Amino acid sequence: MTTIDSLSDVAPTARAANIGELPIPPYRGTTLPEIDYDAHPAYGGMLPKPTLSERLYALKIFVKTFAFVTIRRIVDYENMPLLSKEAGFSGLNFSTAMRYIGMYSRIRLSRMIGTLTGARRPAMPANPALLNKIKSDGIVCLTLTPEEIEQIRSVTDPGFAKLDERRASIPPEKRKFDDNVYWCTRSADPAAFASVENIFKRYGIIEAASAYLGRPVGVKHVNAQINDQDLAFWKRVFPDTQLADPWGSYLHIDATYGMLKCAIYVHEIGPDGGPFCYIRGSQNAKIGWFEGMVRRTNDFSGFSGRRPDARKKFMALPALLRKKADFGGDLSDNSPDVARLREGHFPATSNYGNCVLFDGNGMHRGGMVNKGERRCLFILLAEL
Ligand SMILES: [Fe+2]
């Protein structure tokens, strides 16, 4: 589907949203932080100089992954129907590849025609304050009513219950990131999608996202996620060294394009409960097309990892290509960049709201739980 039927030239009205004011100034930087990997104690400072064959090998992997990331970008993968089992996808082979190339081409063509004829256009913002905030800050904290949170809780309880069951069967030290996420689907969890869509429409969130992204959007994913203090993915950043964990650990930009995300807290989250954190206004930092692709390529290829083998491969790349989307763990605490990041760093605890809309192109992190457990819904808004 490439159009939103309800779009009209008259802006719909939305319930006035209770938008929390951010208590910190915006990010003063104009780019993402620059990291001198040659001087970094866990990279150039300790690793041997890469050999020529290591350099060639790293470059080969990089070029292959860059091609993959470019194809994803060209087909606008994030705004395409899912390659999921639910959608009948049985794995990548010649016939499924041909099927999807055909389908993606048809969708791209029909969107292009829709744009040219005016049938495909962004929504009129129903809540201009919301749109203006997301444009200026990259993050907006709204407060849903207790009844709305209760409704969300009741329709996502089955999902959280399945997640609890799955997590209980895996010892905490063996749980991977995905073991803590339950992907709701429209067929198995229609009430979860319906409730989220109703609430988003009520506050004009879908229209604001559409106007911000410049395309029609809808609710693409609803994920239930549990993080607890046992999932310490941001600690022991360089596990083979004695280096202290940096302040910037896990700060990243998303590897995806053309979408907005929203976190809904189904319970109170304080500073130790793993609140979502955002560098205010950092979605406006300048990241060129090539730089953005390089950062995502390193994340997809595994070169952004911080175990010694990943760091060695990363350092075997030419300096120009040594950039990551997941860069926060490499920031030295005493760099001027970190001072600027700390200034604009906003932990979105429950006292600012329970519904956090954000642009993942800005620097952010979350789920770093120090005490207890965080239960949260993540909703992805993209073109359907
Ligand atoms: Fe992210």
mmCIF file of C-alpha atoms and ligand atoms in Angstrom:
data_model
loop_
_atom_site.group_PDB
_atom_site.id
_atom_site.type_symbol
_atom_site.label_atom_id
_atom_site.label_comp_id
_atom_site.label_asym_id
_atom_site.label_seq_id
_atom_site.Cartn_x
_atom_site.Cartn_y
_atom_site.Cartn_z
ATOM 1 C CA MET A 1 0.000 0.000 0.000
ATOM 2 C CA THR A 2 1.523 3.290 -0.973
ATOM 3 C CA THR A 3 -1.038 5.882 0.028
ATOM 4 C CA ILE A 4 -2.833 6.796 3.181
ATOM 5 C CA ASP A 5 -6.534 6.881 2.470
ATOM 6 C CA SER A 6 -7.357 9.317 5.230
ATOM 7 C CA LEU A 7 -5.040 12.029 3.912
ATOM 8 C CA SER A 8 -6.766 15.219 2.957
ATOM 9 C CA ASP A 9 -5.741 18.788 2.328
ATOM 10 C CA VAL A 10 -7.364 19.884 5.572
ATOM 11 C CA ALA A 11 -5.260 19.247 8.639
ATOM 12 C CA PRO A 12 -7.096 16.920 11.010
ATOM 13 C CA THR A 13 -7.301 18.035 14.598
ATOM 14 C CA ALA A 14 -5.490 16.215 17.367
ATOM 15 C CA ARG A 15 -5.865 16.206 21.110
ATOM 16 C CA ALA A 16 -3.432 18.723 22.619
ATOM 17 C CA ALA A 17 -0.501 16.672 23.738
ATOM 18 C CA ASN A 18 1.196 17.193 27.051
ATOM 19 C CA ILE A 19 4.727 17.817 25.756
ATOM 20 C CA GLY A 20 7.517 17.812 28.348
ATOM 21 C CA GLU A 21 10.008 20.706 28.171
ATOM 22 C CA LEU A 22 13.613 19.522 27.954
ATOM 23 C CA PRO A 23 15.802 20.765 30.803
ATOM 24 C CA ILE A 24 19.053 20.931 28.817
ATOM 25 C CA PRO A 25 20.427 23.037 25.941
ATOM 26 C CA PRO A 26 20.724 21.626 22.418
ATOM 27 C CA TYR A 27 23.934 20.000 21.162
ATOM 28 C CA ARG A 28 26.408 22.694 20.123
ATOM 29 C CA GLY A 29 28.334 20.478 17.694
ATOM 30 C CA THR A 30 27.586 20.555 13.986
ATOM 31 C CA THR A 31 28.903 17.071 13.157
ATOM 32 C CA LEU A 32 29.257 13.717 14.896
ATOM 33 C CA PRO A 33 32.332 13.488 17.143
ATOM 34 C CA GLU A 34 35.666 12.894 15.388
ATOM 35 C CA ILE A 35 37.629 10.005 16.865
ATOM 36 C CA ASP A 36 41.399 9.696 16.431
ATOM 37 C CA TYR A 37 41.690 5.912 16.237
ATOM 38 C CA ASP A 38 45.479 5.982 15.727
ATOM 39 C CA ALA A 39 45.850 7.615 19.144
ATOM 40 C CA HIS A 40 43.117 5.599 20.898
ATOM 41 C CA PRO A 41 44.598 3.328 23.604
ATOM 42 C CA ALA A 42 42.447 0.341 22.546
ATOM 43 C CA TYR A 43 43.124 0.783 18.808
ATOM 44 C CA GLY A 44 46.322 2.348 17.399
ATOM 45 C CA GLY A 45 47.736 2.641 20.912
ATOM 46 C CA MET A 46 47.913 -1.130 21.455
ATOM 47 C CA LEU A 47 47.285 -3.006 18.219
ATOM 48 C CA PRO A 48 50.150 -3.958 15.878
ATOM 49 C CA LYS A 49 50.272 -2.211 12.510
ATOM 50 C CA PRO A 50 48.096 -4.155 10.029
ATOM 51 C CA THR A 51 49.900 -6.071 7.308
ATOM 52 C CA LEU A 52 49.194 -5.483 3.635
ATOM 53 C CA SER A 53 47.131 -8.673 3.382
ATOM 54 C CA GLU A 54 45.086 -7.649 6.447
ATOM 55 C CA ARG A 55 44.448 -4.277 4.816
ATOM 56 C CA LEU A 56 43.350 -5.875 1.559
ATOM 57 C CA TYR A 57 41.110 -8.359 3.351
ATOM 58 C CA ALA A 58 39.427 -5.613 5.424
ATOM 59 C CA LEU A 59 38.918 -3.499 2.316
ATOM 60 C CA LYS A 60 37.389 -6.440 0.439
ATOM 61 C CA ILE A 61 34.838 -7.054 3.220
ATOM 62 C CA PHE A 62 34.142 -3.329 3.445
ATOM 63 C CA VAL A 63 33.481 -2.972 -0.299
ATOM 64 C CA LYS A 64 31.142 -5.999 -0.340
ATOM 65 C CA THR A 65 29.201 -4.702 2.673
ATOM 66 C CA PHE A 66 29.127 -1.185 1.234
ATOM 67 C CA ALA A 67 27.447 -2.637 -1.876
ATOM 68 C CA PHE A 68 24.898 -4.414 0.337
ATOM 69 C CA VAL A 69 24.167 -1.217 2.317
ATOM 70 C CA THR A 70 23.869 0.741 -0.947
ATOM 71 C CA ILE A 71 21.314 -1.739 -2.324
ATOM 72 C CA ARG A 72 19.326 -1.498 0.909
ATOM 73 C CA ARG A 73 19.372 2.271 0.534
ATOM 74 C CA ILE A 74 18.426 2.231 -3.154
ATOM 75 C CA VAL A 75 15.481 -0.114 -2.596
ATOM 76 C CA ASP A 76 14.515 1.931 0.499
ATOM 77 C CA TYR A 77 14.494 -1.333 2.444
ATOM 78 C CA GLU A 78 13.183 0.103 5.722
ATOM 79 C CA ASN A 79 10.062 1.341 3.967
ATOM 80 C CA MET A 80 9.320 -1.903 2.134
ATOM 81 C CA PRO A 81 7.128 -4.850 3.141
ATOM 82 C CA LEU A 82 8.879 -7.187 5.520
ATOM 83 C CA LEU A 83 10.840 -10.209 4.433
ATOM 84 C CA SER A 84 9.300 -12.174 7.255
ATOM 85 C CA LYS A 85 7.969 -15.705 7.561
ATOM 86 C CA GLU A 86 4.563 -14.121 8.149
ATOM 87 C CA ALA A 87 4.824 -12.584 4.685
ATOM 88 C CA GLY A 88 5.687 -15.989 3.213
ATOM 89 C CA PHE A 89 9.444 -15.430 3.002
ATOM 90 C CA SER A 90 11.232 -18.764 3.184
ATOM 91 C CA GLY A 91 14.861 -17.650 3.027
ATOM 92 C CA LEU A 92 17.086 -15.974 0.463
ATOM 93 C CA ASN A 93 17.551 -17.976 -2.726
ATOM 94 C CA PHE A 94 17.391 -17.187 -6.442
ATOM 95 C CA SER A 95 13.615 -17.441 -6.714
ATOM 96 C CA THR A 96 12.847 -15.362 -3.586
ATOM 97 C CA ALA A 97 15.452 -12.794 -4.683
ATOM 98 C CA MET A 98 13.750 -12.468 -8.093
ATOM 99 C CA ARG A 99 10.344 -12.274 -6.427
ATOM 100 C CA TYR A 100 11.440 -9.437 -4.164
ATOM 101 C CA ILE A 101 13.339 -7.569 -6.859
ATOM 102 C CA GLY A 102 10.100 -7.631 -8.879
ATOM 103 C CA MET A 103 7.977 -6.594 -5.916
ATOM 104 C CA TYR A 104 10.327 -3.793 -4.825
ATOM 105 C CA SER A 105 10.538 -2.473 -8.385
ATOM 106 C CA ARG A 106 6.736 -2.401 -8.655
ATOM 107 C CA ILE A 107 6.427 -0.582 -5.317
ATOM 108 C CA ARG A 108 9.120 1.960 -6.201
ATOM 109 C CA LEU A 109 7.452 2.598 -9.546
ATOM 110 C CA SER A 110 3.991 2.996 -8.058
ATOM 111 C CA ARG A 111 5.370 5.370 -5.387
ATOM 112 C CA MET A 112 7.114 7.396 -8.058
ATOM 113 C CA ILE A 113 3.863 7.672 -10.045
ATOM 114 C CA GLY A 114 2.002 8.530 -6.826
ATOM 115 C CA THR A 115 4.474 11.336 -6.103
ATOM 116 C CA LEU A 116 4.212 12.705 -9.622
ATOM 117 C CA THR A 117 0.408 12.639 -9.629
ATOM 118 C CA GLY A 118 0.123 13.989 -6.089
ATOM 119 C CA ALA A 119 -1.600 10.835 -4.786
ATOM 120 C CA ARG A 120 1.334 10.042 -2.495
ATOM 121 C CA ARG A 121 2.102 12.899 -0.179
ATOM 122 C CA PRO A 122 2.906 13.508 3.469
ATOM 123 C CA ALA A 123 0.070 14.167 5.907
ATOM 124 C CA MET A 124 -0.891 17.655 7.038
ATOM 125 C CA PRO A 125 0.309 17.939 10.638
ATOM 126 C CA ALA A 126 -2.611 17.679 13.050
ATOM 127 C CA ASN A 127 -0.430 18.878 15.888
ATOM 128 C CA PRO A 128 2.039 21.524 14.634
ATOM 129 C CA ALA A 129 3.677 21.853 18.093
ATOM 130 C CA LEU A 130 4.667 18.203 17.916
ATOM 131 C CA LEU A 131 6.137 18.579 14.447
ATOM 132 C CA ASN A 132 8.078 21.710 15.418
ATOM 133 C CA LYS A 133 9.534 20.000 18.496
ATOM 134 C CA ILE A 134 10.685 16.926 16.624
ATOM 135 C CA LYS A 135 12.254 19.187 13.991
ATOM 136 C CA SER A 136 14.181 21.235 16.515
ATOM 137 C CA ASP A 137 15.060 18.638 19.173
ATOM 138 C CA GLY A 138 14.838 15.248 17.423
ATOM 139 C CA ILE A 139 12.955 13.977 20.481
ATOM 140 C CA VAL A 140 9.532 14.738 21.946
ATOM 141 C CA CYS A 141 8.269 13.426 25.281
ATOM 142 C CA LEU A 142 4.497 13.140 25.571
ATOM 143 C CA THR A 143 2.395 12.044 28.504
ATOM 144 C CA LEU A 144 -0.322 9.535 27.691
ATOM 145 C CA THR A 145 -3.166 9.263 30.191
ATOM 146 C CA PRO A 146 -3.146 6.452 32.805
ATOM 147 C CA GLU A 147 -6.115 4.902 30.921
ATOM 148 C CA GLU A 148 -4.171 4.879 27.666
ATOM 149 C CA ILE A 149 -1.161 3.265 29.338
ATOM 150 C CA GLU A 150 -3.461 0.716 30.952
ATOM 151 C CA GLN A 151 -4.963 -0.068 27.559
ATOM 152 C CA ILE A 152 -1.503 -0.472 25.999
ATOM 153 C CA ARG A 153 -0.490 -2.670 28.900
ATOM 154 C CA SER A 154 -3.508 -4.943 28.532
ATOM 155 C CA VAL A 155 -3.071 -5.487 24.777
ATOM 156 C CA THR A 156 0.669 -6.119 25.049
ATOM 157 C CA ASP A 157 0.497 -8.335 28.132
ATOM 158 C CA PRO A 158 0.341 -11.520 25.995
ATOM 159 C CA GLY A 159 3.490 -10.411 24.141
ATOM 160 C CA PHE A 160 5.335 -9.624 27.366
ATOM 161 C CA ALA A 161 4.170 -12.983 28.787
ATOM 162 C CA LYS A 162 5.694 -14.835 25.797
ATOM 163 C CA LEU A 163 8.852 -12.810 26.267
ATOM 164 C CA ASP A 164 8.984 -13.689 29.967
ATOM 165 C CA GLU A 165 8.616 -17.355 29.083
ATOM 166 C CA ARG A 166 11.395 -17.211 26.506
ATOM 167 C CA ARG A 167 13.746 -15.301 28.789
ATOM 168 C CA ALA A 168 13.109 -17.707 31.657
ATOM 169 C CA SER A 169 14.382 -20.555 29.473
ATOM 170 C CA ILE A 170 17.709 -18.821 28.753
ATOM 171 C CA PRO A 171 20.233 -18.138 31.537
ATOM 172 C CA PRO A 172 20.824 -14.352 31.886
ATOM 173 C CA GLU A 173 24.490 -14.562 30.790
ATOM 174 C CA LYS A 174 23.489 -16.380 27.577
ATOM 175 C CA ARG A 175 20.683 -13.997 26.547
ATOM 176 C CA LYS A 176 21.355 -12.111 23.337
ATOM 177 C CA PHE A 177 19.783 -8.740 22.545
ATOM 178 C CA ASP A 178 17.046 -10.346 20.402
ATOM 179 C CA ASP A 179 16.107 -12.764 23.206
ATOM 180 C CA ASN A 180 14.723 -9.711 25.029
ATOM 181 C CA VAL A 181 12.477 -8.526 22.197
ATOM 182 C CA TYR A 182 9.048 -9.821 21.152
ATOM 183 C CA TRP A 183 7.954 -8.695 17.695
ATOM 184 C CA CYS A 184 4.186 -8.222 17.625
ATOM 185 C CA THR A 185 2.631 -9.061 14.269
ATOM 186 C CA ARG A 186 -0.594 -7.811 12.763
ATOM 187 C CA SER A 187 -1.903 -11.371 12.469
ATOM 188 C CA ALA A 188 -0.998 -12.575 15.993
ATOM 189 C CA ASP A 189 -1.395 -9.293 17.909
ATOM 190 C CA PRO A 190 -3.966 -7.150 16.054
ATOM 191 C CA ALA A 191 -5.100 -5.431 19.276
ATOM 192 C CA ALA A 192 -1.553 -4.175 19.966
ATOM 193 C CA PHE A 193 -1.398 -2.488 16.542
ATOM 194 C CA ALA A 194 -4.972 -1.146 16.795
ATOM 195 C CA SER A 195 -4.412 0.400 20.245
ATOM 196 C CA VAL A 196 -1.135 2.026 19.297
ATOM 197 C CA GLU A 197 -2.593 3.373 16.040
ATOM 198 C CA ASN A 198 -5.658 4.801 17.821
ATOM 199 C CA ILE A 199 -3.575 6.565 20.427
ATOM 200 C CA PHE A 200 -1.095 7.878 17.851
ATOM 201 C CA LYS A 201 -3.942 9.239 15.716
ATOM 202 C CA ARG A 202 -5.509 10.872 18.774
ATOM 203 C CA TYR A 203 -2.365 12.943 19.372
ATOM 204 C CA GLY A 204 -1.466 13.481 15.713
ATOM 205 C CA ILE A 205 1.723 11.436 16.073
ATOM 206 C CA ILE A 206 1.328 9.612 12.757
ATOM 207 C CA GLU A 207 0.655 12.869 10.875
ATOM 208 C CA ALA A 208 3.623 14.588 12.559
ATOM 209 C CA ALA A 209 5.888 11.663 11.627
ATOM 210 C CA SER A 210 4.611 11.733 8.061
ATOM 211 C CA ALA A 211 5.132 15.490 7.715
ATOM 212 C CA TYR A 212 8.613 15.180 9.270
ATOM 213 C CA LEU A 213 9.666 12.347 6.969
ATOM 214 C CA GLY A 214 7.983 13.878 3.918
ATOM 215 C CA ARG A 215 6.116 10.678 3.032
ATOM 216 C CA PRO A 216 3.007 8.751 4.117
ATOM 217 C CA VAL A 217 3.756 6.606 7.156
ATOM 218 C CA GLY A 218 2.035 4.121 9.406
ATOM 219 C CA VAL A 219 2.833 1.841 12.321
ATOM 220 C CA LYS A 220 5.229 -0.730 10.891
ATOM 221 C CA HIS A 221 6.475 -2.537 14.001
ATOM 222 C CA VAL A 222 5.362 -2.845 17.603
ATOM 223 C CA ASN A 223 8.006 -4.548 19.740
ATOM 224 C CA ALA A 224 7.844 -5.445 23.410
ATOM 225 C CA GLN A 225 11.263 -5.219 25.003
ATOM 226 C CA ILE A 226 12.612 -6.133 28.427
ATOM 227 C CA ASN A 227 15.987 -4.975 29.688
ATOM 228 C CA ASP A 228 17.367 -5.753 33.096
ATOM 229 C CA GLN A 229 20.537 -5.216 35.053
ATOM 230 C CA ASP A 230 21.898 -8.573 33.838
ATOM 231 C CA LEU A 231 22.016 -7.305 30.264
ATOM 232 C CA ALA A 232 25.090 -5.132 30.674
ATOM 233 C CA PHE A 233 25.940 -4.737 26.987
ATOM 234 C CA TRP A 234 27.423 -1.284 27.553
ATOM 235 C CA LYS A 235 29.886 -2.478 30.198
ATOM 236 C CA ARG A 236 33.339 -4.026 29.619
ATOM 237 C CA VAL A 237 33.544 -2.098 26.374
ATOM 238 C CA PHE A 238 37.079 -3.319 25.628
ATOM 239 C CA PRO A 239 36.984 -6.725 27.340
ATOM 240 C CA ASP A 240 40.654 -7.568 26.725
ATOM 241 C CA THR A 241 41.961 -4.346 28.337
ATOM 242 C CA GLN A 242 41.915 -2.677 31.736
ATOM 243 C CA LEU A 243 40.471 0.532 30.254
ATOM 244 C CA ALA A 244 37.610 2.066 32.229
ATOM 245 C CA ASP A 245 34.263 2.117 30.443
ATOM 246 C CA PRO A 246 33.784 5.496 28.737
ATOM 247 C CA TRP A 247 30.881 7.845 29.513
ATOM 248 C CA GLY A 248 29.751 7.692 25.879
ATOM 249 C CA SER A 249 29.300 3.917 25.848
ATOM 250 C CA TYR A 250 26.468 2.781 23.513
ATOM 251 C CA LEU A 251 25.800 6.266 22.098
ATOM 252 C CA HIS A 252 24.966 5.650 18.467
ATOM 253 C CA ILE A 253 22.956 6.703 15.473
ATOM 254 C CA ASP A 254 20.649 4.115 13.947
ATOM 255 C CA ALA A 255 21.734 2.161 10.907
ATOM 256 C CA THR A 256 18.266 2.625 9.399
ATOM 257 C CA TYR A 257 16.963 5.446 7.198
ATOM 258 C CA GLY A 258 13.660 7.247 6.621
ATOM 259 C CA MET A 259 11.721 6.367 9.767
ATOM 260 C CA LEU A 260 10.854 7.619 13.239
ATOM 261 C CA LYS A 261 10.670 5.543 16.387
ATOM 262 C CA CYS A 262 8.653 5.813 19.544
ATOM 263 C CA ALA A 263 9.195 4.290 22.983
ATOM 264 C CA ILE A 264 6.226 3.802 25.290
ATOM 265 C CA TYR A 265 7.029 3.131 28.930
ATOM 266 C CA VAL A 266 4.471 0.792 30.494
ATOM 267 C CA HIS A 267 5.738 1.597 33.997
ATOM 268 C CA GLU A 268 7.706 4.329 35.781
ATOM 269 C CA ILE A 269 11.330 4.634 34.657
ATOM 270 C CA GLY A 270 13.819 6.585 36.734
ATOM 271 C CA PRO A 271 17.501 7.402 36.109
ATOM 272 C CA ASP A 272 18.639 3.864 37.051
ATOM 273 C CA GLY A 273 15.838 2.136 35.133
ATOM 274 C CA GLY A 274 17.443 2.466 31.689
ATOM 275 C CA PRO A 275 15.596 5.528 30.320
ATOM 276 C CA PHE A 276 15.888 6.362 26.655
ATOM 277 C CA CYS A 277 18.559 9.079 26.267
ATOM 278 C CA TYR A 278 19.010 11.548 23.419
ATOM 279 C CA ILE A 279 21.499 14.258 22.511
ATOM 280 C CA ARG A 280 19.044 17.080 21.983
ATOM 281 C CA GLY A 281 19.094 18.496 18.461
ATOM 282 C CA SER A 282 21.787 16.074 17.257
ATOM 283 C CA GLN A 283 19.574 14.842 14.401
ATOM 284 C CA ASN A 284 20.526 18.113 12.706
ATOM 285 C CA ALA A 285 24.270 17.354 12.841
ATOM 286 C CA LYS A 286 25.681 17.210 9.342
ATOM 287 C CA ILE A 287 26.380 13.688 8.093
ATOM 288 C CA GLY A 288 27.162 13.498 4.376
ATOM 289 C CA TRP A 289 25.745 10.712 2.205
ATOM 290 C CA PHE A 290 29.093 8.910 1.959
ATOM 291 C CA GLU A 291 29.905 9.310 5.647
ATOM 292 C CA GLY A 292 26.490 7.930 6.608
ATOM 293 C CA MET A 293 26.996 4.924 4.353
ATOM 294 C CA VAL A 294 30.513 4.300 5.700
ATOM 295 C CA ARG A 295 29.271 4.356 9.280
ATOM 296 C CA ARG A 296 26.477 1.909 8.506
ATOM 297 C CA THR A 297 28.786 -0.335 6.468
ATOM 298 C CA ASN A 298 31.125 -0.775 9.435
ATOM 299 C CA ASP A 299 28.203 -1.644 11.695
ATOM 300 C CA PHE A 300 26.793 -4.182 9.231
ATOM 301 C CA SER A 301 30.178 -5.770 8.548
ATOM 302 C CA GLY A 302 30.895 -6.284 12.255
ATOM 303 C CA PHE A 303 33.924 -3.944 12.124
ATOM 304 C CA SER A 304 32.276 -1.719 14.744
ATOM 305 C CA GLY A 305 32.615 -4.476 17.354
ATOM 306 C CA ARG A 306 35.097 -3.936 20.174
ATOM 307 C CA ARG A 307 36.599 -7.370 20.609
ATOM 308 C CA PRO A 308 40.240 -7.513 19.524
ATOM 309 C CA ASP A 309 39.587 -9.233 16.158
ATOM 310 C CA ALA A 310 36.953 -6.642 15.154
ATOM 311 C CA ARG A 311 39.207 -3.763 16.241
ATOM 312 C CA LYS A 312 42.092 -5.194 14.213
ATOM 313 C CA LYS A 313 39.926 -5.386 11.086
ATOM 314 C CA PHE A 314 38.625 -1.867 11.697
ATOM 315 C CA MET A 315 42.186 -0.526 12.038
ATOM 316 C CA ALA A 316 43.181 -2.274 8.802
ATOM 317 C CA LEU A 317 40.811 0.073 6.927
ATOM 318 C CA PRO A 318 42.075 3.355 5.473
ATOM 319 C CA ALA A 319 41.651 6.174 8.042
ATOM 320 C CA LEU A 320 38.939 7.760 5.850
ATOM 321 C CA LEU A 321 36.713 4.689 6.348
ATOM 322 C CA ARG A 322 37.213 4.384 10.102
ATOM 323 C CA LYS A 323 33.815 5.680 11.194
ATOM 324 C CA LYS A 324 31.000 3.870 12.985
ATOM 325 C CA ALA A 325 27.283 4.396 13.565
ATOM 326 C CA ASP A 326 27.840 2.757 16.970
ATOM 327 C CA PHE A 327 30.734 5.024 17.953
ATOM 328 C CA GLY A 328 30.001 6.001 21.586
ATOM 329 C CA GLY A 329 32.189 3.351 23.216
ATOM 330 C CA ASP A 330 35.212 4.776 21.379
ATOM 331 C CA LEU A 331 34.825 8.320 22.732
ATOM 332 C CA SER A 332 37.539 9.314 25.185
ATOM 333 C CA ASP A 333 36.110 10.988 28.267
ATOM 334 C CA ASN A 334 38.549 13.890 28.075
ATOM 335 C CA SER A 335 37.749 14.895 24.476
ATOM 336 C CA PRO A 336 36.020 18.257 23.878
ATOM 337 C CA ASP A 337 33.346 16.357 21.932
ATOM 338 C CA VAL A 338 32.304 14.529 25.093
ATOM 339 C CA ALA A 339 31.892 17.826 26.954
ATOM 340 C CA ARG A 340 29.484 18.981 24.227
ATOM 341 C CA LEU A 341 27.632 15.640 24.264
ATOM 342 C CA ARG A 342 27.220 15.716 28.038
ATOM 343 C CA GLU A 343 25.749 19.196 27.796
ATOM 344 C CA GLY A 344 22.991 18.098 25.384
ATOM 345 C CA HIS A 345 22.446 14.613 26.846
ATOM 346 C CA PHE A 346 18.865 14.128 27.958
ATOM 347 C CA PRO A 347 17.706 11.028 29.865
ATOM 348 C CA ALA A 348 13.962 10.788 29.165
ATOM 349 C CA THR A 349 12.831 9.556 32.574
ATOM 350 C CA SER A 350 9.117 9.129 33.339
ATOM 351 C CA ASN A 351 8.778 12.609 34.832
ATOM 352 C CA TYR A 352 9.128 14.031 31.288
ATOM 353 C CA GLY A 353 6.592 11.649 29.748
ATOM 354 C CA ASN A 354 5.782 8.038 28.961
ATOM 355 C CA CYS A 355 5.740 8.243 25.162
ATOM 356 C CA VAL A 356 9.021 9.277 23.559
ATOM 357 C CA LEU A 357 9.056 10.004 19.842
ATOM 358 C CA PHE A 358 12.527 10.339 18.304
ATOM 359 C CA ASP A 359 14.572 10.468 15.136
ATOM 360 C CA GLY A 360 17.206 7.711 15.245
ATOM 361 C CA ASN A 361 19.496 9.785 13.013
ATOM 362 C CA GLY A 362 20.333 11.765 16.150
ATOM 363 C CA MET A 363 22.688 10.389 18.794
ATOM 364 C CA HIS A 364 20.941 8.278 21.415
ATOM 365 C CA ARG A 365 21.065 5.240 23.671
ATOM 366 C CA GLY A 366 18.815 3.446 26.152
ATOM 367 C CA GLY A 367 18.037 0.293 28.059
ATOM 368 C CA MET A 368 21.135 0.655 30.232
ATOM 369 C CA VAL A 369 19.474 -0.606 33.380
ATOM 370 C CA ASN A 370 21.387 -0.271 36.650
ATOM 371 C CA LYS A 371 18.647 -1.517 38.916
ATOM 372 C CA GLY A 372 15.608 -3.726 38.283
ATOM 373 C CA GLU A 373 13.926 -4.194 34.955
ATOM 374 C CA ARG A 374 12.674 -1.965 32.135
ATOM 375 C CA ARG A 375 9.560 -2.941 30.169
ATOM 376 C CA CYS A 376 9.057 -0.828 27.142
ATOM 377 C CA LEU A 377 7.330 -0.869 23.771
ATOM 378 C CA PHE A 378 9.209 0.261 20.686
ATOM 379 C CA ILE A 379 7.139 1.383 17.754
ATOM 380 C CA LEU A 380 8.510 2.033 14.341
ATOM 381 C CA LEU A 381 6.836 4.521 12.010
ATOM 382 C CA ALA A 382 7.669 4.051 8.342
ATOM 383 C CA GLU A 383 5.966 3.957 4.939
ATOM 384 C CA LEU A 384 3.854 0.814 4.709
HETATM 385 FE FE FE B 1 19.088 3.108 18.241
#
